[in-house]
Structure formats: structure tokens, C-alpha cells
Amino acid sequence: MTDRLHRLMIELEETVGSLEAALASPPPPPAPLPDNLAALYRERIAELAATLEDPNHRIEARDRLRPLIERVAVRFSTAGTRSVEIELEGDLVALLSL
């Protein structure tokens, strides 16, 4: 049991050392974002929607989009209307570069 605890302590000390080194290094600079990011995003999403509706490109667009989506959240309206809100979470940068 003592040998096992000793190995565990050594592993934990190594982990602490690597975490301290990571905290000591400066964080990477923030990624520059364009001023019109919201407008660019809306434009790209509108283009994507149009492409998904085009029968000539629908399958290819779907196949390229699917790996970028990590999670889909579906919410039903609580205001008494019959509306549904769908939220896609995933790789925004890759989505905008399609």
C-alpha cells in the first residue's frame, strides 16, 4: 500500500508542476474578430439555409454541415404559440468558412 501511495504522490506532484508551468505562461492573445461579425454570421447562415433548400446541393451541404454540429437543442415556446426554437452548437469558425 505504501508503494502505491508513493507513486500516487509522485504523479500528483508532477501534475502540480505541469499546472503551475501552464499558469505561469502568458495566455494566447485573443483572436481578432471582424467588426461586422454578427452581419457576416447572419449572411452566411442565410446562404447556408438557401443551399440546404437547393435540391442540387442539399446532400453535399448536409454532409459538410453535419460534422460541425456538436449539439442540437429544441425548445418549444412557453408563450402559448406553436413555435419551436432550434439551437445548433458547434464549430462556428468552420461553419462560417464553408
mmCIF file with all atom_site columns, C-alpha atoms in Angstrom:
data_model
loop_
_atom_site.group_PDB
_atom_site.id
_atom_site.type_symbol
_atom_site.label_atom_id
_atom_site.label_alt_id
_atom_site.label_comp_id
_atom_site.label_asym_id
_atom_site.label_entity_id
_atom_site.label_seq_id
_atom_site.pdbx_PDB_ins_code
_atom_site.Cartn_x
_atom_site.Cartn_y
_atom_site.Cartn_z
_atom_site.occupancy
_atom_site.B_iso_or_equiv
_atom_site.pdbx_formal_charge
_atom_site.auth_seq_id
_atom_site.auth_comp_id
_atom_site.auth_asym_id
_atom_site.auth_atom_id
_atom_site.pdbx_PDB_model_num
ATOM 1  C CA . MET A 1 1  ? 0.000   0.000  0.000   1.00 0.00 ? 1  MET A CA 1
ATOM 2  C CA . THR A 1 2  ? 2.859   2.390  0.800   1.00 0.00 ? 2  THR A CA 1
ATOM 3  C CA . ASP A 1 3  ? 4.447   1.966  -2.650  1.00 0.00 ? 3  ASP A CA 1
ATOM 4  C CA . ARG A 1 4  ? 1.129   2.701  -4.286  1.00 0.00 ? 4  ARG A CA 1
ATOM 5  C CA . LEU A 1 5  ? 0.645   5.873  -2.227  1.00 0.00 ? 5  LEU A CA 1
ATOM 6  C CA . HIS A 1 6  ? 4.210   6.920  -3.007  1.00 0.00 ? 6  HIS A CA 1
ATOM 7  C CA . ARG A 1 7  ? 3.621   6.529  -6.779  1.00 0.00 ? 7  ARG A CA 1
ATOM 8  C CA . LEU A 1 8  ? 0.351   8.446  -6.482  1.00 0.00 ? 8  LEU A CA 1
ATOM 9  C CA . MET A 1 9  ? 2.105   11.296 -4.650  1.00 0.00 ? 9  MET A CA 1
ATOM 10 C CA . ILE A 1 10 ? 4.801   11.452 -7.333  1.00 0.00 ? 10 ILE A CA 1
ATOM 11 C CA . GLU A 1 11 ? 2.142   11.591 -10.064 1.00 0.00 ? 11 GLU A CA 1
ATOM 12 C CA . LEU A 1 12 ? 0.262   14.326 -8.223  1.00 0.00 ? 12 LEU A CA 1
ATOM 13 C CA . GLU A 1 13 ? 3.461   16.349 -7.749  1.00 0.00 ? 13 GLU A CA 1
ATOM 14 C CA . GLU A 1 14 ? 4.185   16.068 -11.475 1.00 0.00 ? 14 GLU A CA 1
ATOM 15 C CA . THR A 1 15 ? 0.639   17.192 -12.248 1.00 0.00 ? 15 THR A CA 1
ATOM 16 C CA . VAL A 1 16 ? 1.009   20.168 -9.903  1.00 0.00 ? 16 VAL A CA 1
ATOM 17 C CA . GLY A 1 17 ? 4.288   21.071 -11.589 1.00 0.00 ? 17 GLY A CA 1
ATOM 18 C CA . SER A 1 18 ? 2.806   20.986 -15.071 1.00 0.00 ? 18 SER A CA 1
ATOM 19 C CA . LEU A 1 19 ? -0.240  23.005 -13.944 1.00 0.00 ? 19 LEU A CA 1
ATOM 20 C CA . GLU A 1 20 ? 1.985   25.621 -12.310 1.00 0.00 ? 20 GLU A CA 1
ATOM 21 C CA . ALA A 1 21 ? 4.043   25.876 -15.513 1.00 0.00 ? 21 ALA A CA 1
ATOM 22 C CA . ALA A 1 22 ? 0.883   26.303 -17.580 1.00 0.00 ? 22 ALA A CA 1
ATOM 23 C CA . LEU A 1 23 ? -0.391  29.025 -15.260 1.00 0.00 ? 23 LEU A CA 1
ATOM 24 C CA . ALA A 1 24 ? 2.965   30.826 -15.360 1.00 0.00 ? 24 ALA A CA 1
ATOM 25 C CA . SER A 1 25 ? 2.970   31.130 -19.149 1.00 0.00 ? 25 SER A CA 1
ATOM 26 C CA . PRO A 1 26 ? 1.019   34.058 -20.616 1.00 0.00 ? 26 PRO A CA 1
ATOM 27 C CA . PRO A 1 27 ? -2.333  33.278 -22.215 1.00 0.00 ? 27 PRO A CA 1
ATOM 28 C CA . PRO A 1 28 ? -2.529  33.408 -26.005 1.00 0.00 ? 28 PRO A CA 1
ATOM 29 C CA . PRO A 1 29 ? -3.717  36.708 -27.452 1.00 0.00 ? 29 PRO A CA 1
ATOM 30 C CA . PRO A 1 30 ? -7.423  36.905 -28.253 1.00 0.00 ? 30 PRO A CA 1
ATOM 31 C CA . ALA A 1 31 ? -8.376  36.069 -31.815 1.00 0.00 ? 31 ALA A CA 1
ATOM 32 C CA . PRO A 1 32 ? -9.129  39.180 -33.866 1.00 0.00 ? 32 PRO A CA 1
ATOM 33 C CA . LEU A 1 33 ? -12.791 39.319 -34.814 1.00 0.00 ? 33 LEU A CA 1
ATOM 34 C CA . PRO A 1 34 ? -14.180 41.466 -37.600 1.00 0.00 ? 34 PRO A CA 1
ATOM 35 C CA . ASP A 1 35 ? -16.365 44.406 -36.557 1.00 0.00 ? 35 ASP A CA 1
ATOM 36 C CA . ASN A 1 36 ? -19.233 43.104 -38.686 1.00 0.00 ? 36 ASN A CA 1
ATOM 37 C CA . LEU A 1 37 ? -19.167 39.564 -37.277 1.00 0.00 ? 37 LEU A CA 1
ATOM 38 C CA . ALA A 1 38 ? -22.897 39.494 -36.488 1.00 0.00 ? 38 ALA A CA 1
ATOM 39 C CA . ALA A 1 39 ? -23.823 40.639 -40.002 1.00 0.00 ? 39 ALA A CA 1
ATOM 40 C CA . LEU A 1 40 ? -21.351 38.203 -41.534 1.00 0.00 ? 40 LEU A CA 1
ATOM 41 C CA . TYR A 1 41 ? -22.807 35.373 -39.458 1.00 0.00 ? 41 TYR A CA 1
ATOM 42 C CA . ARG A 1 42 ? -26.396 36.220 -40.492 1.00 0.00 ? 42 ARG A CA 1
ATOM 43 C CA . GLU A 1 43 ? -25.330 36.387 -44.152 1.00 0.00 ? 43 GLU A CA 1
ATOM 44 C CA . ARG A 1 44 ? -23.562 33.029 -44.011 1.00 0.00 ? 44 ARG A CA 1
ATOM 45 C CA . ILE A 1 45 ? -26.477 31.367 -42.232 1.00 0.00 ? 45 ILE A CA 1
ATOM 46 C CA . ALA A 1 46 ? -28.885 32.728 -44.864 1.00 0.00 ? 46 ALA A CA 1
ATOM 47 C CA . GLU A 1 47 ? -26.614 31.345 -47.602 1.00 0.00 ? 47 GLU A CA 1
ATOM 48 C CA . LEU A 1 48 ? -26.454 28.016 -45.810 1.00 0.00 ? 48 LEU A CA 1
ATOM 49 C CA . ALA A 1 49 ? -30.240 27.863 -45.498 1.00 0.00 ? 49 ALA A CA 1
ATOM 50 C CA . ALA A 1 50 ? -30.611 28.616 -49.216 1.00 0.00 ? 50 ALA A CA 1
ATOM 51 C CA . THR A 1 51 ? -28.061 25.923 -50.072 1.00 0.00 ? 51 THR A CA 1
ATOM 52 C CA . LEU A 1 52 ? -29.848 23.376 -47.883 1.00 0.00 ? 52 LEU A CA 1
ATOM 53 C CA . GLU A 1 53 ? -33.088 24.148 -49.723 1.00 0.00 ? 53 GLU A CA 1
ATOM 54 C CA . ASP A 1 54 ? -31.489 23.761 -53.173 1.00 0.00 ? 54 ASP A CA 1
ATOM 55 C CA . PRO A 1 55 ? -32.092 20.164 -54.337 1.00 0.00 ? 55 PRO A CA 1
ATOM 56 C CA . ASN A 1 56 ? -28.884 20.255 -56.423 1.00 0.00 ? 56 ASN A CA 1
ATOM 57 C CA . HIS A 1 57 ? -26.679 20.974 -53.377 1.00 0.00 ? 57 HIS A CA 1
ATOM 58 C CA . ARG A 1 58 ? -28.744 19.746 -50.420 1.00 0.00 ? 58 ARG A CA 1
ATOM 59 C CA . ILE A 1 59 ? -26.958 16.419 -49.833 1.00 0.00 ? 59 ILE A CA 1
ATOM 60 C CA . GLU A 1 60 ? -23.446 17.840 -50.149 1.00 0.00 ? 60 GLU A CA 1
ATOM 61 C CA . ALA A 1 61 ? -24.303 20.776 -47.867 1.00 0.00 ? 61 ALA A CA 1
ATOM 62 C CA . ARG A 1 62 ? -25.848 18.449 -45.298 1.00 0.00 ? 62 ARG A CA 1
ATOM 63 C CA . ASP A 1 63 ? -22.829 16.151 -45.353 1.00 0.00 ? 63 ASP A CA 1
ATOM 64 C CA . ARG A 1 64 ? -20.427 19.075 -44.867 1.00 0.00 ? 64 ARG A CA 1
ATOM 65 C CA . LEU A 1 65 ? -22.521 20.639 -42.116 1.00 0.00 ? 65 LEU A CA 1
ATOM 66 C CA . ARG A 1 66 ? -23.201 17.532 -40.030 1.00 0.00 ? 66 ARG A CA 1
ATOM 67 C CA . PRO A 1 67 ? -19.660 17.079 -38.575 1.00 0.00 ? 67 PRO A CA 1
ATOM 68 C CA . LEU A 1 68 ? -19.633 20.717 -37.417 1.00 0.00 ? 68 LEU A CA 1
ATOM 69 C CA . ILE A 1 69 ? -22.681 20.319 -35.185 1.00 0.00 ? 69 ILE A CA 1
ATOM 70 C CA . GLU A 1 70 ? -21.938 19.116 -31.673 1.00 0.00 ? 70 GLU A CA 1
ATOM 71 C CA . ARG A 1 71 ? -25.353 19.597 -30.067 1.00 0.00 ? 71 ARG A CA 1
ATOM 72 C CA . VAL A 1 72 ? -28.912 20.419 -31.130 1.00 0.00 ? 72 VAL A CA 1
ATOM 73 C CA . ALA A 1 73 ? -31.298 21.969 -28.592 1.00 0.00 ? 73 ALA A CA 1
ATOM 74 C CA . VAL A 1 74 ? -35.018 22.114 -29.395 1.00 0.00 ? 74 VAL A CA 1
ATOM 75 C CA . ARG A 1 75 ? -37.210 24.386 -27.289 1.00 0.00 ? 75 ARG A CA 1
ATOM 76 C CA . PHE A 1 76 ? -40.938 24.743 -27.538 1.00 0.00 ? 76 PHE A CA 1
ATOM 77 C CA . SER A 1 77 ? -42.492 28.144 -26.919 1.00 0.00 ? 77 SER A CA 1
ATOM 78 C CA . THR A 1 78 ? -43.929 28.688 -23.484 1.00 0.00 ? 78 THR A CA 1
ATOM 79 C CA . ALA A 1 79 ? -45.946 31.712 -24.575 1.00 0.00 ? 79 ALA A CA 1
ATOM 80 C CA . GLY A 1 80 ? -48.851 29.629 -25.860 1.00 0.00 ? 80 GLY A CA 1
ATOM 81 C CA . THR A 1 81 ? -47.825 29.913 -29.510 1.00 0.00 ? 81 THR A CA 1
ATOM 82 C CA . ARG A 1 82 ? -46.917 26.846 -31.518 1.00 0.00 ? 82 ARG A CA 1
ATOM 83 C CA . SER A 1 83 ? -43.383 27.987 -32.288 1.00 0.00 ? 83 SER A CA 1
ATOM 84 C CA . VAL A 1 84 ? -40.198 25.999 -31.917 1.00 0.00 ? 84 VAL A CA 1
ATOM 85 C CA . GLU A 1 85 ? -36.687 27.322 -31.402 1.00 0.00 ? 85 GLU A CA 1
ATOM 86 C CA . ILE A 1 86 ? -33.771 25.210 -32.613 1.00 0.00 ? 86 ILE A CA 1
ATOM 87 C CA . GLU A 1 87 ? -30.255 25.992 -31.438 1.00 0.00 ? 87 GLU A CA 1
ATOM 88 C CA . LEU A 1 88 ? -27.201 24.413 -33.047 1.00 0.00 ? 88 LEU A CA 1
ATOM 89 C CA . GLU A 1 89 ? -23.925 24.327 -31.151 1.00 0.00 ? 89 GLU A CA 1
ATOM 90 C CA . GLY A 1 90 ? -20.657 23.504 -32.805 1.00 0.00 ? 90 GLY A CA 1
ATOM 91 C CA . ASP A 1 91 ? -17.638 24.884 -34.629 1.00 0.00 ? 91 ASP A CA 1
ATOM 92 C CA . LEU A 1 92 ? -18.666 28.436 -35.519 1.00 0.00 ? 92 LEU A CA 1
ATOM 93 C CA . VAL A 1 93 ? -15.413 29.259 -37.310 1.00 0.00 ? 93 VAL A CA 1
ATOM 94 C CA . ALA A 1 94 ? -15.656 26.207 -39.571 1.00 0.00 ? 94 ALA A CA 1
ATOM 95 C CA . LEU A 1 95 ? -19.309 26.944 -40.235 1.00 0.00 ? 95 LEU A CA 1
ATOM 96 C CA . LEU A 1 96 ? -18.506 30.470 -41.362 1.00 0.00 ? 96 LEU A CA 1
ATOM 97 C CA . SER A 1 97 ? -15.701 29.231 -43.609 1.00 0.00 ? 97 SER A CA 1
ATOM 98 C CA . LEU A 1 98 ? -17.925 26.807 -45.560 1.00 0.00 ? 98 LEU A CA 1
#
